[in-house]
CSV table of C-alpha atoms and ligand atoms in Angstrom, one decimal:
chain,number,residue,atom,x,y,z
A,210,MET,CA,-4.2,-10.5,13.4
A,211,GLN,CA,-6.0,-7.5,14.3
A,212,GLN,CA,-8.8,-6.2,12.6
A,213,VAL,CA,-10.1,-2.4,12.7
A,214,PHE,CA,-12.9,-0.8,11.1
A,215,THR,CA,-12.6,3.0,11.8
A,216,ASN,CA,-9.8,5.7,11.4
A,217,LEU,CA,-9.7,6.4,15.1
A,218,GLU,CA,-9.3,2.4,15.6
A,219,LEU,CA,-6.4,2.6,13.2
A,220,GLN,CA,-4.9,5.5,14.6
A,221,THR,CA,-4.7,3.6,18.1
A,222,ALA,CA,-3.7,0.3,16.9
A,223,LEU,CA,-0.7,2.2,15.0
A,224,ALA,CA,0.0,4.8,18.3
A,225,ASP,CA,2.5,2.3,19.5
A,226,ARG,CA,4.9,2.1,16.3
A,227,ALA,CA,7.8,4.4,17.7
A,228,SER,CA,10.5,3.7,15.1
A,229,SER,CA,9.2,0.5,13.9
A,230,SER,CA,8.7,0.1,9.6
A,231,LEU,CA,5.1,-0.4,8.2
A,232,ALA,CA,4.5,-1.9,5.2
A,233,LEU,CA,0.8,-1.1,3.6
A,234,VAL,CA,-0.7,-3.2,0.7
A,235,PRO,CA,-3.8,-1.6,-0.1
A,236,THR,CA,-6.7,-3.8,-1.5
A,237,MET,CA,-10.2,-3.6,-2.8
A,238,GLY,CA,-10.4,-7.5,-1.2
A,239,ASN,CA,-11.1,-10.7,-2.9
A,240,ILE,CA,-7.6,-11.8,-1.8
A,241,HIS,CA,-6.0,-14.1,-4.4
A,242,ARG,CA,-2.4,-15.0,-4.8
A,243,GLY,CA,-1.3,-11.9,-6.6
A,244,HIS,CA,-2.5,-9.9,-3.0
A,245,LEU,CA,-0.7,-12.4,-1.2
A,246,GLU,CA,2.7,-12.0,-3.0
A,247,LEU,CA,2.4,-8.4,-2.2
A,248,VAL,CA,1.8,-9.4,1.8
A,249,LYS,CA,4.8,-11.8,1.2
A,250,SER,CA,7.1,-9.1,0.0
A,251,ALA,CA,5.9,-6.5,2.4
A,252,SER,CA,6.6,-8.8,5.4
A,253,GLN,CA,10.1,-9.3,4.3
A,254,GLN,CA,10.4,-5.3,4.1
A,255,ALA,CA,9.2,-4.3,7.2
A,256,ASP,CA,8.6,-4.9,10.7
A,257,ARG,CA,4.9,-4.7,10.7
A,258,THR,CA,2.5,-5.5,7.7
A,259,ALA,CA,-0.8,-3.8,7.1
A,260,VAL,CA,-3.7,-4.5,4.6
A,261,SER,CA,-6.4,-2.1,4.1
A,262,ILE,CA,-9.6,-3.7,2.3
A,263,PHE,CA,-12.0,-1.2,0.8
A,264,VAL,CA,-13.8,-1.1,-2.2
A,265,ASN,CA,-13.7,2.0,-3.3
A,266,PRO,CA,-16.7,3.6,-4.7
A,267,THR,CA,-15.0,6.9,-6.5
A,268,GLN,CA,-12.8,4.9,-8.8
A,269,PHE,CA,-15.6,2.9,-10.4
A,270,ASN,CA,-17.2,4.5,-13.5
A,271,GLN,CA,-20.0,2.0,-14.0
A,272,ALA,CA,-22.1,1.8,-11.1
A,273,ASP,CA,-22.9,-2.0,-12.3
A,274,ASP,CA,-19.0,-2.7,-11.8
A,275,TYR,CA,-19.1,-1.4,-8.5
A,276,GLN,CA,-22.2,-3.4,-7.4
A,277,HIS,CA,-20.8,-6.3,-8.5
A,278,TYR,CA,-17.2,-6.0,-7.5
A,279,PRO,CA,-16.8,-9.6,-5.6
A,280,ARG,CA,-17.0,-8.9,-1.9
A,281,THR,CA,-15.4,-11.9,-0.1
A,282,LEU,CA,-14.4,-10.8,3.5
A,283,ASP,CA,-14.6,-13.6,5.6
A,284,ALA,CA,-12.4,-15.6,2.9
A,285,ASP,CA,-9.8,-12.9,2.6
A,286,LEU,CA,-9.4,-12.4,6.6
A,287,GLU,CA,-8.9,-16.4,6.9
A,288,GLN,CA,-6.2,-15.7,4.1
A,289,LEU,CA,-4.4,-12.6,5.2
A,290,ALA,CA,-4.2,-14.1,9.0
A,291,ALA,CA,-2.8,-17.2,7.5
A,292,ALA,CA,-0.4,-15.1,5.5
A,293,GLY,CA,0.9,-13.4,8.6
A,294,VAL,CA,-0.5,-9.8,8.1
A,295,ASP,CA,-0.4,-8.0,11.5
A,296,LEU,CA,-3.1,-5.3,10.9
A,297,VAL,CA,-6.3,-5.4,8.5
A,298,PHE,CA,-8.2,-1.9,8.0
A,299,THR,CA,-11.6,-3.0,6.8
A,300,PRO,CA,-13.5,0.5,6.7
A,301,ASP,CA,-17.2,1.4,5.7
A,302,VAL,CA,-18.0,3.8,2.9
A,303,GLU,CA,-18.6,6.7,5.4
A,304,GLN,CA,-15.2,6.1,7.4
A,305,LEU,CA,-13.1,7.1,4.3
A,306,TYR,CA,-15.9,9.5,2.8
A,307,PRO,CA,-17.3,11.2,5.5
A,308,HIS,CA,-18.9,14.0,3.5
A,309,ALA,CA,-21.8,13.8,0.7
A,310,THR,CA,-19.7,15.9,-1.6
A,311,LEU,CA,-15.6,15.2,-1.8
A,312,ARG,CA,-14.3,18.6,-0.6
A,313,ALA,CA,-10.7,17.8,-2.1
A,314,GLN,CA,-9.7,15.2,-4.7
A,315,VAL,CA,-5.8,14.0,-5.8
A,316,GLU,CA,-5.8,14.3,-9.6
A,317,ALA,CA,-2.6,13.1,-11.9
A,318,THR,CA,-1.9,14.8,-15.2
A,319,VAL,CA,0.3,13.5,-17.6
A,320,ALA,CA,0.3,9.7,-16.2
A,321,ALA,CA,-3.4,9.7,-16.1
A,322,THR,CA,-3.8,10.5,-19.3
A,323,GLY,CA,-4.9,8.1,-22.3
A,324,LEU,CA,-5.3,4.2,-21.9
A,325,GLU,CA,-7.0,3.7,-18.9
A,326,GLY,CA,-7.7,7.3,-18.1
A,327,ALA,CA,-9.5,7.7,-21.8
A,328,HIS,CA,-11.7,5.0,-21.2
A,329,ARG,CA,-12.5,5.3,-17.4
A,330,PRO,CA,-13.0,9.0,-16.8
A,331,GLY,CA,-12.3,10.2,-13.1
A,332,HIS,CA,-10.9,6.5,-12.4
A,333,PHE,CA,-7.4,7.8,-11.3
A,334,ARG,CA,-8.8,10.4,-9.8
A,335,GLY,CA,-10.6,8.0,-7.5
A,336,VAL,CA,-7.7,5.9,-7.2
A,337,ALA,CA,-5.1,8.7,-6.3
A,338,THR,CA,-7.7,10.3,-3.4
A,339,ILE,CA,-8.2,6.9,-2.1
A,340,VAL,CA,-4.5,6.0,-2.0
A,341,CYS,CA,-3.5,9.2,-0.5
A,342,LYS,CA,-6.2,9.1,2.3
A,343,LEU,CA,-4.7,5.6,3.1
A,344,PHE,CA,-1.4,6.9,3.0
A,345,ASN,CA,-2.4,9.7,5.4
A,346,LEU,CA,-4.0,7.3,7.8
A,347,PHE,CA,-1.5,4.6,7.8
A,348,GLN,CA,1.7,6.7,7.4
A,349,PRO,CA,3.2,3.5,5.9
A,350,THR,CA,7.3,3.3,5.3
A,351,ILE,CA,6.8,1.1,1.9
A,352,ALA,CA,3.5,0.9,0.2
A,353,LEU,CA,3.3,-2.3,-2.3
A,354,PHE,CA,1.3,-2.4,-5.5
A,355,GLY,CA,1.4,-5.1,-8.6
A,356,LYS,CA,2.6,-4.4,-12.0
A,357,LYS,CA,-0.8,-5.6,-13.5
A,358,ASP,CA,-2.3,-2.2,-12.8
A,359,TYR,CA,0.9,-0.6,-14.8
A,360,GLN,CA,-0.9,2.7,-15.5
A,361,GLN,CA,-2.2,3.1,-11.7
A,362,LEU,CA,1.3,2.2,-10.5
A,363,ALA,CA,2.7,5.5,-12.9
A,364,VAL,CA,-0.1,7.3,-11.6
A,365,ILE,CA,0.5,6.6,-7.6
A,366,ARG,CA,4.4,7.4,-8.4
A,367,ALA,CA,3.7,10.7,-10.0
A,368,MET,CA,1.7,11.6,-6.9
A,369,VAL,CA,4.1,10.5,-4.5
A,370,GLU,CA,6.9,12.2,-5.9
A,371,GLU,CA,4.9,15.3,-7.2
A,372,LEU,CA,3.3,15.9,-3.6
A,373,PHE,CA,6.5,14.7,-1.5
A,374,LEU,CA,4.6,12.3,0.0
A,375,PRO,CA,7.1,10.0,2.4
A,376,VAL,CA,6.7,6.5,1.3
A,377,VAL,CA,8.6,4.3,-0.4
A,378,LEU,CA,6.9,2.6,-3.4
A,379,GLY,CA,7.4,-1.3,-4.0
A,380,ALA,CA,6.2,-3.1,-7.6
A,381,GLU,CA,5.6,-6.4,-7.7
A,382,GLU,CA,5.4,-8.5,-10.8
A,383,THR,CA,1.9,-9.7,-12.1
A,384,VAL,CA,1.0,-13.0,-10.6
A,385,ARG,CA,-0.4,-15.4,-13.7
A,386,GLU,CA,-2.6,-18.5,-13.5
A,387,ALA,CA,-1.2,-21.7,-15.0
A,388,ASP,CA,-2.2,-20.3,-18.7
A,389,MET,CA,-1.0,-17.1,-18.1
A,390,VAL,CA,-3.9,-15.0,-17.4
A,391,ALA,CA,-3.4,-12.3,-15.1
A,392,MET,CA,-4.7,-12.8,-11.6
A,393,SER,CA,-7.6,-10.8,-11.0
A,394,SER,CA,-10.6,-10.3,-8.8
A,395,ARG,CA,-12.8,-9.8,-11.7
A,396,ASN,CA,-11.6,-13.2,-13.7
A,397,SER,CA,-14.2,-14.9,-11.1
A,398,ARG,CA,-17.1,-12.9,-13.0
A,399,LEU,CA,-16.1,-14.9,-16.5
A,400,THR,CA,-18.0,-17.4,-17.6
A,401,ALA,CA,-16.5,-21.0,-18.5
A,402,GLY,CA,-16.7,-19.8,-22.2
A,403,GLN,CA,-15.1,-16.7,-21.6
A,404,ARG,CA,-12.2,-18.0,-19.4
A,405,GLN,CA,-11.2,-20.1,-22.1
A,406,ILE,CA,-10.8,-17.5,-24.6
A,407,ALA,CA,-9.1,-15.0,-21.8
A,408,PRO,CA,-5.3,-16.7,-21.9
A,409,LEU,CA,-5.8,-15.1,-25.7
A,410,MET,CA,-5.0,-11.6,-24.3
A,411,TYR,CA,-1.2,-12.3,-23.1
A,412,ALA,CA,-0.5,-14.7,-25.8
A,413,THR,CA,-1.4,-11.8,-28.2
A,414,LEU,CA,1.1,-9.6,-26.1
A,415,GLN,CA,4.1,-12.1,-26.4
A,416,SER,CA,3.4,-12.6,-29.9
A,417,LEU,CA,3.3,-8.5,-30.3
A,418,ALA,CA,6.6,-8.5,-28.3
A,419,ASP,CA,8.3,-11.2,-30.8
A,420,GLN,CA,7.3,-8.8,-33.8
A,421,ILE,CA,8.8,-5.9,-32.1
A,422,PRO,CA,12.4,-5.7,-33.2
A,423,ALA,CA,11.6,-6.5,-36.7
A,424,ALA,CA,8.9,-3.9,-37.1
A,425,SER,CA,9.3,-0.5,-38.5
A,426,ASP,CA,5.4,0.7,-37.6
A,427,TYR,CA,4.2,-0.2,-34.0
A,428,SER,CA,0.7,1.2,-35.2
A,429,SER,CA,0.0,-1.7,-37.4
A,430,LEU,CA,1.4,-4.1,-34.8
A,431,GLU,CA,-1.0,-2.6,-32.5
A,432,GLN,CA,-3.9,-2.9,-35.0
A,433,SER,CA,-3.4,-6.3,-35.8
A,434,ALA,CA,-3.3,-7.4,-32.3
A,435,THR,CA,-6.8,-5.4,-31.8
A,436,ALA,CA,-8.1,-7.5,-34.7
A,437,THR,CA,-7.1,-10.8,-33.2
A,438,LEU,CA,-8.7,-10.2,-30.1
A,439,ASN,CA,-11.6,-8.7,-31.4
A,440,ASP,CA,-12.1,-11.8,-33.9
A,441,ALA,CA,-12.0,-14.0,-30.5
A,442,GLY,CA,-14.7,-12.4,-29.2
A,443,PHE,CA,-13.0,-9.8,-26.8
A,444,LYS,CA,-14.4,-6.1,-27.3
A,445,VAL,CA,-10.8,-4.4,-27.3
A,446,ASP,CA,-10.5,-0.9,-25.7
A,447,TYR,CA,-6.7,-0.5,-26.7
A,448,VAL,CA,-3.7,-2.3,-27.7
A,449,ALA,CA,-1.0,0.2,-27.1
A,450,ILE,CA,3.0,0.1,-27.3
A,451,ARG,CA,4.5,2.6,-25.2
A,452,ASP,CA,7.7,3.4,-23.5
A,453,ARG,CA,8.0,2.8,-19.3
A,454,TYR,CA,6.4,6.4,-18.6
A,455,LEU,CA,3.6,5.3,-20.9
A,456,GLN,CA,4.5,8.1,-23.5
A,457,LEU,CA,4.8,6.9,-27.3
A,458,PRO,CA,8.1,5.3,-28.2
A,459,ASN,CA,10.1,6.0,-31.3
A,460,GLN,CA,12.3,3.1,-33.0
A,461,GLN,CA,15.3,3.9,-30.4
A,462,THR,CA,13.4,3.5,-27.4
A,463,ARG,CA,14.6,0.1,-26.3
A,464,GLU,CA,12.4,-0.3,-23.0
A,465,LEU,CA,8.9,-0.6,-23.9
A,466,VAL,CA,5.9,-2.1,-22.3
A,467,ILE,CA,2.5,-3.4,-24.1
A,468,LEU,CA,-0.5,-2.9,-22.7
A,469,ALA,CA,-4.0,-4.1,-23.3
A,470,ALA,CA,-7.7,-3.6,-22.0
A,471,ALA,CA,-10.5,-5.5,-23.4
A,472,GLU,CA,-13.7,-6.3,-22.4
A,473,LEU,CA,-15.2,-10.1,-22.5
A,474,GLY,CA,-18.9,-10.1,-22.1
A,475,ASN,CA,-19.1,-7.5,-19.3
A,476,VAL,CA,-15.9,-7.9,-17.5
A,477,ARG,CA,-13.0,-6.1,-18.3
A,478,LEU,CA,-9.6,-7.3,-18.5
A,479,ILE,CA,-6.3,-5.6,-18.5
A,480,ASP,CA,-2.9,-6.9,-18.8
A,481,ASN,CA,0.8,-5.6,-20.2
A,482,LEU,CA,4.0,-6.9,-20.8
A,483,GLU,CA,7.3,-5.1,-20.1
A,484,ILE,CA,10.2,-5.7,-22.9
A,485,GLU,CA,13.7,-4.7,-23.6
A,486,HIS,CA,14.8,-5.3,-27.1
B,226,PAF,O1,-5.8,-1.7,-7.1
B,226,PAF,C1,-6.6,-1.6,-6.5
B,226,PAF,O2,-6.7,-2.5,-5.7
B,226,PAF,C2,-6.9,-0.6,-6.1
B,226,PAF,O3,-7.1,0.5,-7.1
B,226,PAF,C3,-6.6,0.1,-4.6
B,226,PAF,C4,-5.0,0.7,-5.2
B,226,PAF,C5,-6.6,-0.6,-3.6
B,226,PAF,C6,-7.2,1.8,-4.8
B,226,PAF,O4,-8.6,1.4,-4.2
């Protein structure tokens, strides 16, 4: 596995590409099984597999969250090499943000409104901007993202479609622990007690899914799920039932996604469940 640190080294590493296809898995490191599933899928879909590891400061709206984001580069590199990754890009902040003030940014509109967008102002601007930079640097044939960050995927899809970016997006199912907690780099920051409560988030989404076919009022389902989680010790930002484009559904909408975001202590967890009824 080749590791490159600068934009120039990346360009050189990709110079011999000719017509070979390249799959990119953008990450912020702290590689876990969720990332490795993306890598596996990437390697099945392209000649070469590349991973970027960059904890992107512009998508964090709390300095504390950025500072405490787990950084485990040595272990990450070991796992990626073992998974057969060809190229890994590990730039520093100056490499991707060379100017003190950003001179251009990418802003998604509808897809970034509400849910995470309402609770994390500027977050999706940071995500869209860094992903656009990475797409321009790598010029991948395909880029893979996990469905755990459902709204992030919608934002990136909107950017790719609206700006005619020449890349195919791949979306992979959320990878879960044995107790169904969605894999996330943030899970490692949960205390033992919080980790015991964490499975209730997905269990609540499942219970909500079971109630949807007979329900006439989705907002009361959202409220009772919120109360269940709050009572268990979460501090809920939202539990929301949406259509697959994250818009409010009506009773006739068959394909839905249930999304939740909540803090356990100072760790913010998100999860979602797609259903068809
Ligand atoms: O999902 C992530 O890890 C990040 O938001 C991404 C897509 C790598 C952009 O920094």
